[in-house]
């Protein structure tokens, strides 16, 4: 079972969305961009204590070692709750984690589950927004990647957290349209009920090997499952799991004001400098030497030879989450790397996929 280490941080309550200190268990640690903190402090700081817890490439795509599938792992539960009988959780906390001048808003929220919705790192839950659709039917569920470790932000395995971007766009008729569920979630006040389904998904489960190299590729809210992985690796203590491999996170966001959880990642880096690397790609502020927009794949290209060497190892696992467009961009940097050794990247990627070393959830 898990135990706790300590890294106290303070989480400031958002103007409209804070939990009462008495309802907040004493074991969390969320941290937020400092710019965001300065804009969310009207109700004062809510202090929450952190739970701190070669294979040589052959000419053809090499066949990967056969492993026991993570999908068979004991204790992975799916679909405990379905839309007709959802689990009704309570919102404990909801905080905007992007600064006011960021393009778009992203919120971090924590819901109570009382332990009734157990989940593993890498799974998602469904949320059914209150209200009805235009046909008078209940809204369809939307999926959200879980952003907390299985222990939850408060360390008691009784909560689940999400990282949600508010969807707002202008349609062809020039009208501003608000996405149903993301707006429902970002507007949730502490104490409000939330209909939860799931958990679902096995693609993004973590590898069991504590010595693995885990390369995490995220755009925007695609960071959610990786926050969950990284809390387990660096902020929590388990009798049967101590991460001693390499966790390498690449995160792509539009502006520095929209960076997600950078303070938490900074703490992880300070705690485990040899086991954690983080590289950001800030698309609207940075370019590469050729003047191209700094997308996640552009940043990865700076380390391409190192990444390729890692990808040849049997205990390197790549996870990708976020915008669908990133997948193609990442393939494009891999093709020439593999080709240099006479390997067809697409075949090799298929092998990696088969051995659960290439895990993708993009949308
Ligand atoms: C496995 C999975 C995990 C996910 N995890 C997360 C997560 O962790 N965080 C997160 O924020 N989201 C996540 N999503 C996305 C989430 O499920 C919702 O799709 C998202 O929040 C939008 O839902 P909504 O109800 O607000 O919008 P809806 O009311 O469903 O509206 C969305 C629709 O609006 C239209 N639309 C959207 N943008 C535009 C545009 N620019 N122009 C014209 N039309 C447009 C499209 O038709 C789109 O289908 C995940 C999705 C999946 C499949
Ligand atoms: N499990 C899942 O499937 C899952 C989980 C979480 C989120 N999501 C999805 O992930 C998406 C994240 O969006 P967001 O609004 O949170 O992100 P965001 O804040 O807009 O950040 C996305 C970043 O990716 C960049 N980008 C755009 N096109 C790209 C491309 N082709 N290749 C690489 N990078 C690219 C953007 O750059 P510019 O904007 O400057 O071009 C921006 O820097 C949403 O669609 C969400 O539904 C899926």
Tab-separated table of C-alpha atoms and ligand atoms in Angstrom:
chain	number	residue	atom	x	y	z
A	1	UNK	CA	0.000	0.000	0.000
A	2	UNK	CA	0.962	3.551	-0.325
A	3	UNK	CA	2.357	5.926	2.188
A	4	UNK	CA	2.990	9.571	2.144
A	5	UNK	CA	5.973	11.839	1.853
A	6	UNK	CA	5.616	15.515	2.271
A	7	UNK	CA	5.964	18.482	0.004
A	8	UNK	CA	3.722	21.166	1.231
A	9	UNK	CA	2.477	23.602	-1.319
A	10	UNK	CA	-0.299	26.056	-1.171
A	11	UNK	CA	-3.172	26.145	-3.538
A	12	UNK	CA	-4.999	29.386	-3.825
A	13	UNK	CA	-8.746	29.212	-4.093
A	14	UNK	CA	-10.210	30.658	-7.239
A	15	UNK	CA	-12.518	33.612	-6.967
A	16	UNK	CA	-15.608	31.636	-7.736
A	17	UNK	CA	-14.549	28.126	-7.104
A	18	UNK	CA	-12.977	27.092	-3.888
A	19	UNK	CA	-13.692	24.344	-1.475
A	20	UNK	CA	-14.062	25.104	2.183
A	21	UNK	CA	-10.881	24.260	4.028
A	22	UNK	CA	-12.779	21.938	6.317
A	23	UNK	CA	-13.847	19.770	3.412
A	24	UNK	CA	-10.367	19.523	1.991
A	25	UNK	CA	-8.450	16.499	3.186
A	26	UNK	CA	-4.969	17.307	4.336
A	27	UNK	CA	-2.944	15.469	1.774
A	28	UNK	CA	-2.813	17.138	-1.517
A	29	UNK	CA	-0.434	18.977	-3.522
A	30	UNK	CA	-1.459	20.868	-6.519
A	31	UNK	CA	0.458	23.849	-7.651
A	32	UNK	CA	-0.396	26.363	-10.269
A	33	UNK	CA	1.310	28.847	-12.551
A	34	UNK	CA	2.274	31.873	-10.523
A	35	UNK	CA	0.485	34.148	-12.967
A	36	UNK	CA	-2.702	32.219	-12.299
A	37	UNK	CA	-2.158	32.429	-8.592
A	38	UNK	CA	-2.071	36.166	-8.649
A	39	UNK	CA	-5.471	36.318	-10.281
A	40	UNK	CA	-7.259	33.782	-8.155
A	41	UNK	CA	-6.482	34.981	-4.711
A	42	UNK	CA	-9.504	37.107	-3.852
A	43	UNK	CA	-10.774	34.607	-1.344
A	44	UNK	CA	-7.353	34.079	0.066
A	45	UNK	CA	-4.997	31.201	-0.026
A	46	UNK	CA	-6.262	27.761	0.766
A	47	UNK	CA	-3.365	25.845	2.158
A	48	UNK	CA	-3.483	22.241	1.269
A	49	UNK	CA	-0.652	20.020	2.283
A	50	UNK	CA	0.752	17.979	-0.403
A	51	UNK	CA	0.672	14.292	-0.220
A	52	UNK	CA	3.952	13.645	-1.044
A	53	UNK	CA	4.026	11.413	-0.853
A	54	UNK	CA	19.415	-2.882	-27.189
A	55	UNK	CA	17.905	-4.405	-29.174
A	56	UNK	CA	20.077	-3.612	-32.185
A	57	UNK	CA	17.930	-2.356	-34.972
A	58	UNK	CA	17.820	-4.850	-37.799
A	59	UNK	CA	16.984	-3.987	-41.366
A	60	UNK	CA	13.363	-5.009	-40.921
A	61	UNK	CA	11.364	-3.824	-37.933
A	62	UNK	CA	12.777	-5.861	-35.059
A	63	UNK	CA	10.389	-8.141	-33.222
A	64	UNK	CA	9.880	-6.902	-29.685
A	65	UNK	CA	10.069	-8.963	-26.547
A	66	UNK	CA	6.716	-10.498	-25.495
A	67	UNK	CA	5.498	-9.148	-22.155
A	68	UNK	CA	2.537	-9.801	-19.920
A	69	UNK	CA	-0.087	-7.297	-21.005
A	70	UNK	CA	-0.743	-4.395	-18.656
A	71	UNK	CA	-4.379	-4.796	-19.678
A	72	UNK	CA	-4.554	-8.067	-17.718
A	73	UNK	CA	-3.210	-6.411	-14.607
A	74	UNK	CA	-5.100	-7.244	-11.446
A	75	UNK	CA	-7.281	-4.528	-10.034
A	76	UNK	CA	-7.967	-2.687	-13.282
A	77	UNK	CA	-11.682	-2.005	-13.149
A	78	UNK	CA	-13.820	-0.565	-15.935
A	79	UNK	CA	-17.407	0.664	-16.168
A	80	UNK	CA	-18.350	0.493	-12.515
A	81	UNK	CA	-20.820	3.282	-13.260
A	82	UNK	CA	-22.857	3.840	-16.432
A	83	UNK	CA	-24.826	6.890	-17.598
A	84	UNK	CA	-28.200	5.563	-16.414
A	85	UNK	CA	-26.898	5.061	-12.902
A	86	UNK	CA	-23.897	7.319	-12.537
A	87	UNK	CA	-21.947	7.840	-9.357
A	88	UNK	CA	-22.930	11.200	-7.942
A	89	UNK	CA	-19.770	12.867	-6.672
A	90	UNK	CA	-19.356	16.297	-5.162
A	91	UNK	CA	-17.083	18.994	-6.450
A	92	UNK	CA	-14.565	19.720	-3.682
A	93	UNK	CA	-12.426	22.217	-5.491
A	94	UNK	CA	-12.283	23.890	-8.886
A	95	UNK	CA	-9.482	26.263	-9.830
A	96	UNK	CA	-8.453	27.967	-13.026
A	97	UNK	CA	-4.842	27.024	-13.652
A	98	UNK	CA	-4.141	29.174	-16.693
A	99	UNK	CA	-3.490	32.894	-16.348
A	100	UNK	CA	-6.071	35.496	-17.363
A	101	UNK	CA	-4.149	36.432	-20.495
A	102	UNK	CA	-3.830	32.827	-21.683
A	103	UNK	CA	-5.689	31.899	-24.854
A	104	UNK	CA	-8.478	29.817	-23.337
A	105	UNK	CA	-9.109	28.623	-19.802
A	106	UNK	CA	-8.089	25.356	-18.218
A	107	UNK	CA	-9.391	24.297	-14.811
A	108	UNK	CA	-8.209	21.732	-12.287
A	109	UNK	CA	-11.048	20.151	-10.327
A	110	UNK	CA	-11.358	17.535	-7.606
A	111	UNK	CA	-14.483	15.423	-7.032
A	112	UNK	CA	-15.297	13.231	-4.063
A	113	UNK	CA	-15.811	9.529	-4.748
A	114	UNK	CA	-15.678	8.134	-1.220
A	115	UNK	CA	-13.592	5.355	-2.760
A	116	UNK	CA	-16.569	4.044	-4.751
A	117	UNK	CA	-14.956	4.719	-8.143
A	118	UNK	CA	-11.536	3.094	-7.902
A	119	UNK	CA	-9.336	3.746	-10.923
A	120	UNK	CA	-5.756	3.353	-12.094
A	121	UNK	CA	-3.369	5.950	-13.409
A	122	UNK	CA	-4.049	6.417	-17.129
A	123	UNK	CA	-7.796	5.749	-17.059
A	124	UNK	CA	-10.592	8.209	-17.858
A	125	UNK	CA	-13.988	8.903	-16.395
A	126	UNK	CA	-17.184	10.009	-18.098
A	127	UNK	CA	-19.156	13.038	-17.002
A	128	UNK	CA	-22.829	13.605	-17.784
A	129	UNK	CA	-23.548	17.334	-17.652
A	130	UNK	CA	-26.718	18.483	-15.933
A	131	UNK	CA	-29.589	19.512	-18.179
A	132	UNK	CA	-30.915	18.261	-21.492
A	133	UNK	CA	-29.886	18.435	-25.108
A	134	UNK	CA	-31.915	20.174	-27.794
A	135	UNK	CA	-34.142	17.089	-28.121
A	136	UNK	CA	-35.020	17.087	-24.445
A	137	UNK	CA	-32.805	14.062	-23.772
A	138	UNK	CA	-30.127	13.869	-21.067
A	139	UNK	CA	-26.759	15.009	-22.353
A	140	UNK	CA	-24.415	12.319	-23.640
A	141	UNK	CA	-21.408	11.604	-21.487
A	142	UNK	CA	-18.041	13.146	-22.329
A	143	UNK	CA	-14.787	11.437	-21.448
A	144	UNK	CA	-12.029	13.094	-19.430
A	145	UNK	CA	-8.582	11.680	-18.657
A	146	UNK	CA	-8.045	11.381	-14.939
A	147	UNK	CA	-5.409	13.864	-13.774
A	148	UNK	CA	-4.806	12.402	-10.301
A	149	UNK	CA	-2.983	9.260	-9.234
A	150	UNK	CA	-5.082	6.366	-7.930
A	151	UNK	CA	-4.603	7.815	-4.460
A	152	UNK	CA	-6.113	11.110	-5.538
A	153	UNK	CA	-4.890	14.613	-4.797
A	154	UNK	CA	-5.723	14.224	-1.116
A	155	UNK	CA	-3.959	10.881	-0.744
A	156	UNK	CA	-6.948	8.962	0.607
A	157	UNK	CA	-8.143	7.237	-2.609
A	158	UNK	CA	-11.460	9.019	-2.161
A	159	UNK	CA	-11.241	11.650	-4.881
A	160	UNK	CA	-10.685	11.967	-8.611
A	161	UNK	CA	-9.292	15.027	-10.378
A	162	UNK	CA	-9.653	16.373	-13.912
A	163	UNK	CA	-7.896	18.977	-16.029
A	164	UNK	CA	-10.476	20.525	-18.348
A	165	UNK	CA	-10.215	23.114	-21.089
A	166	UNK	CA	-13.292	25.296	-21.517
A	167	UNK	CA	-14.456	24.900	-25.133
A	168	UNK	CA	-15.712	28.150	-26.662
A	169	UNK	CA	-15.742	28.793	-30.398
A	170	UNK	CA	-17.460	30.914	-33.013
A	171	UNK	CA	-19.543	28.987	-35.524
A	172	UNK	CA	-20.033	29.702	-39.219
A	173	UNK	CA	-22.993	31.942	-38.434
A	174	UNK	CA	-20.751	34.082	-36.222
A	175	UNK	CA	-22.362	32.885	-32.979
A	176	UNK	CA	-20.288	32.111	-29.919
A	177	UNK	CA	-20.885	28.493	-28.954
A	178	UNK	CA	-19.969	27.031	-25.574
A	179	UNK	CA	-19.213	23.320	-25.324
A	180	UNK	CA	-21.779	21.616	-23.113
A	181	UNK	CA	-19.767	19.530	-20.724
A	182	UNK	CA	-16.510	21.475	-20.520
A	183	UNK	CA	-18.421	24.622	-19.588
A	184	UNK	CA	-20.552	22.683	-17.120
A	185	UNK	CA	-17.359	21.417	-15.483
A	186	UNK	CA	-15.379	24.659	-15.529
A	187	UNK	CA	-18.359	26.459	-13.966
A	188	UNK	CA	-18.905	23.864	-11.204
A	189	UNK	CA	-18.899	25.297	-7.704
A	190	UNK	CA	-17.619	23.408	-4.677
A	191	UNK	CA	-20.464	21.440	-3.155
A	192	UNK	CA	-22.196	20.867	-6.498
A	193	UNK	CA	-23.089	17.335	-7.613
A	194	UNK	CA	-21.421	15.778	-10.635
A	195	UNK	CA	-22.555	12.628	-12.463
A	196	UNK	CA	-19.576	10.367	-13.019
A	197	UNK	CA	-19.349	7.210	-15.150
A	198	UNK	CA	-16.570	4.696	-15.725
A	199	UNK	CA	-13.735	4.436	-15.143
A	200	UNK	CA	-12.745	3.442	-18.684
A	201	UNK	CA	-9.651	2.817	-20.757
A	202	UNK	CA	-6.637	0.537	-20.625
A	203	UNK	CA	-4.473	2.017	-23.378
A	204	UNK	CA	-2.775	4.530	-21.122
A	205	UNK	CA	-2.115	2.311	-18.099
A	206	UNK	CA	1.432	2.666	-16.746
A	207	UNK	CA	4.040	-0.015	-17.233
A	208	UNK	CA	4.728	-2.014	-14.063
A	209	UNK	CA	8.509	-1.964	-14.519
A	210	UNK	CA	9.874	0.558	-12.000
A	211	UNK	CA	13.084	0.851	-14.037
A	212	UNK	CA	11.364	1.687	-17.314
A	213	UNK	CA	11.994	4.747	-19.445
A	214	UNK	CA	8.643	6.473	-19.848
A	215	UNK	CA	8.422	9.155	-22.516
A	216	UNK	CA	5.280	11.259	-22.160
A	217	UNK	CA	4.123	13.462	-25.007
A	218	UNK	CA	1.325	15.879	-24.177
A	219	UNK	CA	-0.401	18.792	-25.841
A	220	UNK	CA	-2.573	20.983	-23.620
A	221	UNK	CA	-4.945	19.063	-21.379
A	222	UNK	CA	-3.338	15.886	-22.715
A	223	UNK	CA	-1.093	16.408	-19.671
A	224	UNK	CA	-3.807	14.878	-17.456
A	225	UNK	CA	-2.735	11.211	-17.478
A	226	UNK	CA	0.917	12.221	-17.095
A	227	UNK	CA	0.255	14.256	-13.981
A	228	UNK	CA	-1.315	11.103	-12.649
A	229	UNK	CA	1.734	8.962	-13.588
A	230	UNK	CA	4.187	11.501	-12.220
A	231	UNK	CA	2.483	11.855	-8.861
A	232	UNK	CA	2.723	8.093	-8.452
A	233	UNK	CA	6.379	8.106	-9.486
A	234	UNK	CA	7.615	11.081	-7.517
A	235	UNK	CA	5.156	12.200	-4.837
A	236	UNK	CA	3.958	8.912	-3.393
A	237	UNK	CA	5.521	5.950	-1.606
A	238	UNK	CA	4.524	2.326	-2.128
A	239	UNK	CA	5.802	-0.912	-0.666
A	240	UNK	CA	5.739	-2.558	-4.079
A	241	UNK	CA	6.690	0.301	-6.396
A	242	UNK	CA	9.605	2.687	-6.364
A	243	UNK	CA	10.260	4.401	-9.633
A	244	UNK	CA	13.922	4.328	-10.528
A	245	UNK	CA	13.827	4.661	-14.286
A	246	UNK	CA	13.648	7.760	-16.467
A	247	UNK	CA	10.451	9.773	-16.864
A	248	UNK	CA	10.735	12.287	-19.693
A	249	UNK	CA	7.866	14.688	-20.252
A	250	UNK	CA	7.366	16.855	-23.325
A	251	UNK	CA	4.488	19.310	-22.974
A	252	UNK	CA	3.228	21.589	-25.727
A	253	UNK	CA	1.096	24.646	-24.918
A	254	UNK	CA	0.377	27.892	-26.791
A	255	UNK	CA	1.862	30.414	-24.321
A	256	UNK	CA	3.818	30.386	-21.084
A	257	UNK	CA	0.670	31.670	-19.399
A	258	UNK	CA	-1.037	28.420	-20.381
A	259	UNK	CA	1.622	26.061	-18.992
A	260	UNK	CA	-0.075	23.391	-16.899
A	261	UNK	CA	1.263	22.318	-13.461
A	262	UNK	CA	4.798	23.694	-14.034
A	263	UNK	CA	5.381	24.154	-10.306
A	264	UNK	CA	4.615	20.527	-9.594
A	265	UNK	CA	6.991	19.445	-12.342
A	266	UNK	CA	9.646	21.759	-10.932
A	267	UNK	CA	9.322	20.058	-7.548
A	268	UNK	CA	9.620	16.639	-9.141
A	269	UNK	CA	12.750	17.711	-10.976
A	270	UNK	CA	14.261	19.026	-7.750
A	271	UNK	CA	13.382	15.797	-5.967
A	272	UNK	CA	14.594	13.367	-8.597
A	273	UNK	CA	16.936	15.168	-10.998
A	274	UNK	CA	18.333	11.925	-12.398
A	275	UNK	CA	14.946	10.329	-12.952
A	276	UNK	CA	12.873	13.166	-14.366
A	277	UNK	CA	13.282	15.368	-17.406
A	278	UNK	CA	10.792	17.940	-18.615
A	279	UNK	CA	10.840	19.918	-21.851
A	280	UNK	CA	8.226	22.474	-22.830
A	281	UNK	CA	7.255	23.578	-26.323
A	282	UNK	CA	5.574	26.977	-26.206
A	283	UNK	CA	4.182	27.290	-29.685
A	284	UNK	CA	3.325	30.976	-29.844
A	285	UNK	CA	6.456	32.253	-28.124
A	286	UNK	CA	9.265	30.000	-29.322
A	287	UNK	CA	10.674	28.885	-32.644
A	288	UNK	CA	13.441	26.536	-33.704
A	289	UNK	CA	16.625	27.620	-35.476
A	290	UNK	CA	14.769	27.505	-38.794
A	291	UNK	CA	12.150	29.904	-37.427
A	292	UNK	CA	9.448	27.232	-37.267
A	293	UNK	CA	6.738	27.232	-34.615
A	294	UNK	CA	7.789	25.296	-31.528
A	295	UNK	CA	5.445	22.332	-31.461
A	296	UNK	CA	6.107	19.331	-29.267
A	297	UNK	CA	7.653	17.437	-32.193
A	298	UNK	CA	9.908	20.438	-32.911
A	299	UNK	CA	11.243	20.253	-29.353
A	300	UNK	CA	11.621	16.471	-29.595
A	301	UNK	CA	13.638	16.903	-32.782
A	302	UNK	CA	16.358	18.603	-30.683
A	303	UNK	CA	16.862	15.276	-28.917
A	304	UNK	CA	16.132	13.012	-31.826
A	305	UNK	CA	19.218	10.815	-31.661
A	306	UNK	CA	18.841	10.299	-27.931
A	307	UNK	CA	15.155	9.522	-28.342
A	308	UNK	CA	15.883	7.033	-31.083
A	309	UNK	CA	18.445	5.208	-28.918
A	310	UNK	CA	15.879	5.026	-26.104
A	311	UNK	CA	13.244	3.717	-28.494
A	312	UNK	CA	15.432	0.747	-29.307
A	313	UNK	CA	15.324	-0.492	-25.719
A	314	UNK	CA	12.730	-3.046	-24.667
A	315	UNK	CA	11.830	-1.125	-21.532
A	316	UNK	CA	11.103	2.242	-23.129
A	317	UNK	CA	7.418	3.160	-23.224
A	318	UNK	CA	6.025	6.103	-25.145
A	319	UNK	CA	2.684	7.676	-24.246
A	320	UNK	CA	0.975	10.359	-26.309
A	321	UNK	CA	-2.081	12.324	-25.263
A	322	UNK	CA	-3.870	15.409	-26.499
A	323	UNK	CA	-4.439	16.828	-29.973
A	324	UNK	CA	-4.716	14.358	-32.800
A	325	UNK	CA	-2.467	16.486	-35.036
A	326	UNK	CA	0.617	15.755	-32.911
A	327	UNK	CA	0.692	12.094	-33.932
A	328	UNK	CA	1.582	12.868	-37.535
A	329	UNK	CA	4.215	15.411	-36.493
A	330	UNK	CA	5.917	12.864	-34.273
A	331	UNK	CA	5.881	10.225	-37.007
A	332	UNK	CA	7.599	12.738	-39.267
A	333	UNK	CA	10.619	13.073	-37.003
A	334	UNK	CA	10.822	9.311	-36.477
A	335	UNK	CA	10.746	8.259	-40.142
A	336	UNK	CA	14.223	9.583	-41.071
A	337	UNK	CA	15.729	8.419	-37.779
A	338	UNK	CA	14.596	4.863	-38.337
A	339	UNK	CA	15.476	5.030	-42.018
A	340	UNK	CA	19.104	5.864	-41.150
A	341	UNK	CA	19.295	2.332	-39.757
A	342	UNK	CA	17.299	0.823	-42.598
A	343	UNK	CA	14.148	0.487	-40.530
A	344	UNK	CA	10.662	1.332	-41.691
A	345	UNK	CA	9.287	3.535	-38.894
A	346	UNK	CA	5.656	2.597	-39.475
A	347	UNK	CA	6.486	-1.122	-39.174
A	348	UNK	CA	8.611	-0.462	-36.127
A	349	UNK	CA	5.851	1.598	-34.505
A	350	UNK	CA	3.460	-1.314	-35.072
A	351	UNK	CA	5.877	-3.582	-33.211
A	352	UNK	CA	6.134	-1.067	-30.400
A	353	UNK	CA	2.355	-0.869	-30.255
A	354	UNK	CA	2.059	-4.652	-30.046
A	355	UNK	CA	4.430	-4.770	-27.114
A	356	UNK	CA	2.535	-1.900	-25.453
A	357	UNK	CA	5.503	0.416	-25.821
A	358	UNK	CA	3.629	2.917	-28.001
A	359	UNK	CA	0.447	4.122	-26.358
A	360	UNK	CA	-1.718	6.782	-27.934
A	361	UNK	CA	-4.863	8.546	-26.808
A	362	UNK	CA	-5.437	11.602	-28.937
A	363	UNK	CA	-8.640	13.352	-29.839
B	1	LIG	C1	-10.500	9.627	-24.039
B	1	LIG	C2	-10.741	11.134	-23.996
B	1	LIG	C3	-10.185	11.872	-22.962
B	1	LIG	C4	-10.392	13.252	-22.912
B	1	LIG	N1	-9.819	13.943	-21.895
B	1	LIG	C5	-9.980	15.270	-21.822
B	1	LIG	C6	-9.353	16.007	-20.776
B	1	LIG	O1	-8.651	15.451	-19.914
B	1	LIG	N2	-9.568	17.343	-20.731
B	1	LIG	C7	-10.329	17.988	-21.664
B	1	LIG	O2	-10.501	19.208	-21.553
B	1	LIG	N3	-10.917	17.296	-22.679
B	1	LIG	C8	-10.773	15.971	-22.762
B	1	LIG	N4	-11.390	15.256	-23.760
B	1	LIG	C9	-12.354	15.967	-24.640
B	1	LIG	C10	-13.777	15.967	-23.954
B	1	LIG	O3	-14.294	14.647	-23.965
B	1	LIG	C11	-14.798	16.827	-24.691
B	1	LIG	O4	-14.841	16.446	-26.035
B	1	LIG	C12	-14.511	18.316	-24.606
B	1	LIG	O5	-14.509	18.751	-23.259
B	1	LIG	C13	-15.606	19.102	-25.354
B	1	LIG	O6	-16.847	18.729	-24.848
B	1	LIG	P1	-18.040	19.762	-24.684
B	1	LIG	O7	-19.234	19.032	-24.185
B	1	LIG	O8	-17.616	20.958	-23.917
B	1	LIG	O9	-18.281	20.243	-26.155
B	1	LIG	P2	-19.510	19.812	-27.093
B	1	LIG	O10	-20.758	20.500	-26.676
B	1	LIG	O11	-19.543	18.336	-27.188
B	1	LIG	O12	-19.038	20.444	-28.434
B	1	LIG	C14	-17.993	19.863	-29.133
B	1	LIG	C15	-18.313	19.962	-30.594
B	1	LIG	O13	-18.244	21.330	-30.963
B	1	LIG	C16	-17.777	21.427	-32.291
B	1	LIG	N5	-16.581	22.288	-32.278
B	1	LIG	C17	-15.580	22.291	-31.371
B	1	LIG	N6	-14.674	23.215	-31.670
B	1	LIG	C18	-15.121	23.812	-32.789
B	1	LIG	C19	-14.627	24.848	-33.609
B	1	LIG	N7	-13.471	25.465	-33.308
B	1	LIG	N8	-15.351	25.198	-34.705
B	1	LIG	C20	-16.501	24.589	-35.004
B	1	LIG	N9	-17.023	23.587	-34.276
B	1	LIG	C21	-16.332	23.223	-33.196
B	1	LIG	C22	-17.437	20.027	-32.756
B	1	LIG	O14	-18.548	19.563	-33.495
B	1	LIG	C23	-17.298	19.253	-31.474
B	1	LIG	O15	-17.622	17.916	-31.624
B	1	LIG	C24	-11.178	13.886	-23.886
B	1	LIG	C25	-11.733	13.134	-24.917
B	1	LIG	C26	-11.512	11.793	-24.977
B	1	LIG	C27	-12.116	10.989	-26.100
B	2	LIG	N1	-7.197	11.077	-23.619
B	2	LIG	C1	-7.433	11.918	-24.598
B	2	LIG	O1	-7.729	11.542	-25.717
B	2	LIG	C2	-7.359	13.363	-24.306
B	2	LIG	C3	-7.052	13.796	-23.028
B	2	LIG	C4	-6.947	15.166	-22.797
B	2	LIG	C5	-7.180	16.052	-23.835
B	2	LIG	N2	-7.508	15.583	-25.039
B	2	LIG	C6	-7.720	16.501	-26.178
B	2	LIG	O2	-6.501	17.161	-26.373
B	2	LIG	C7	-6.734	18.429	-26.917
B	2	LIG	C8	-5.898	19.423	-26.117
B	2	LIG	O3	-6.281	20.677	-26.457
B	2	LIG	P1	-6.103	21.915	-25.530
B	2	LIG	O4	-7.117	22.891	-26.032
B	2	LIG	O5	-6.056	21.519	-24.113
B	2	LIG	O6	-4.641	22.363	-25.969
B	2	LIG	P2	-4.029	23.801	-26.158
B	2	LIG	O7	-4.022	24.481	-24.865
B	2	LIG	O8	-4.652	24.466	-27.329
B	2	LIG	O9	-2.536	23.361	-26.535
B	2	LIG	C9	-2.295	22.584	-27.646
B	2	LIG	C10	-0.885	22.874	-28.127
B	2	LIG	O10	-0.597	22.018	-29.233
B	2	LIG	C11	-0.222	22.825	-30.339
B	2	LIG	N3	-0.582	22.186	-31.607
B	2	LIG	C12	-1.547	22.508	-32.482
B	2	LIG	N4	-1.499	21.697	-33.557
B	2	LIG	C13	-0.479	20.857	-33.339
B	2	LIG	C14	0.091	19.801	-34.105
B	2	LIG	N5	-0.377	19.447	-35.290
B	2	LIG	N6	1.142	19.136	-33.589
B	2	LIG	C15	1.648	19.462	-32.382
B	2	LIG	N7	1.162	20.465	-31.621
B	2	LIG	C16	0.108	21.148	-32.093
B	2	LIG	C17	-0.933	24.135	-30.130
B	2	LIG	O11	-0.289	25.165	-30.856
B	2	LIG	P3	-1.041	26.407	-31.549
B	2	LIG	O12	-2.399	26.482	-30.958
B	2	LIG	O13	-0.192	27.588	-31.257
B	2	LIG	O14	-1.060	26.064	-33.015
B	2	LIG	C18	-0.735	24.298	-28.635
B	2	LIG	O15	0.557	24.753	-28.347
B	2	LIG	C19	-8.235	18.667	-26.865
B	2	LIG	O16	-8.729	18.427	-28.163
B	2	LIG	C20	-8.716	17.593	-25.894
B	2	LIG	O17	-10.019	17.186	-26.196
B	2	LIG	C21	-7.567	14.258	-25.318
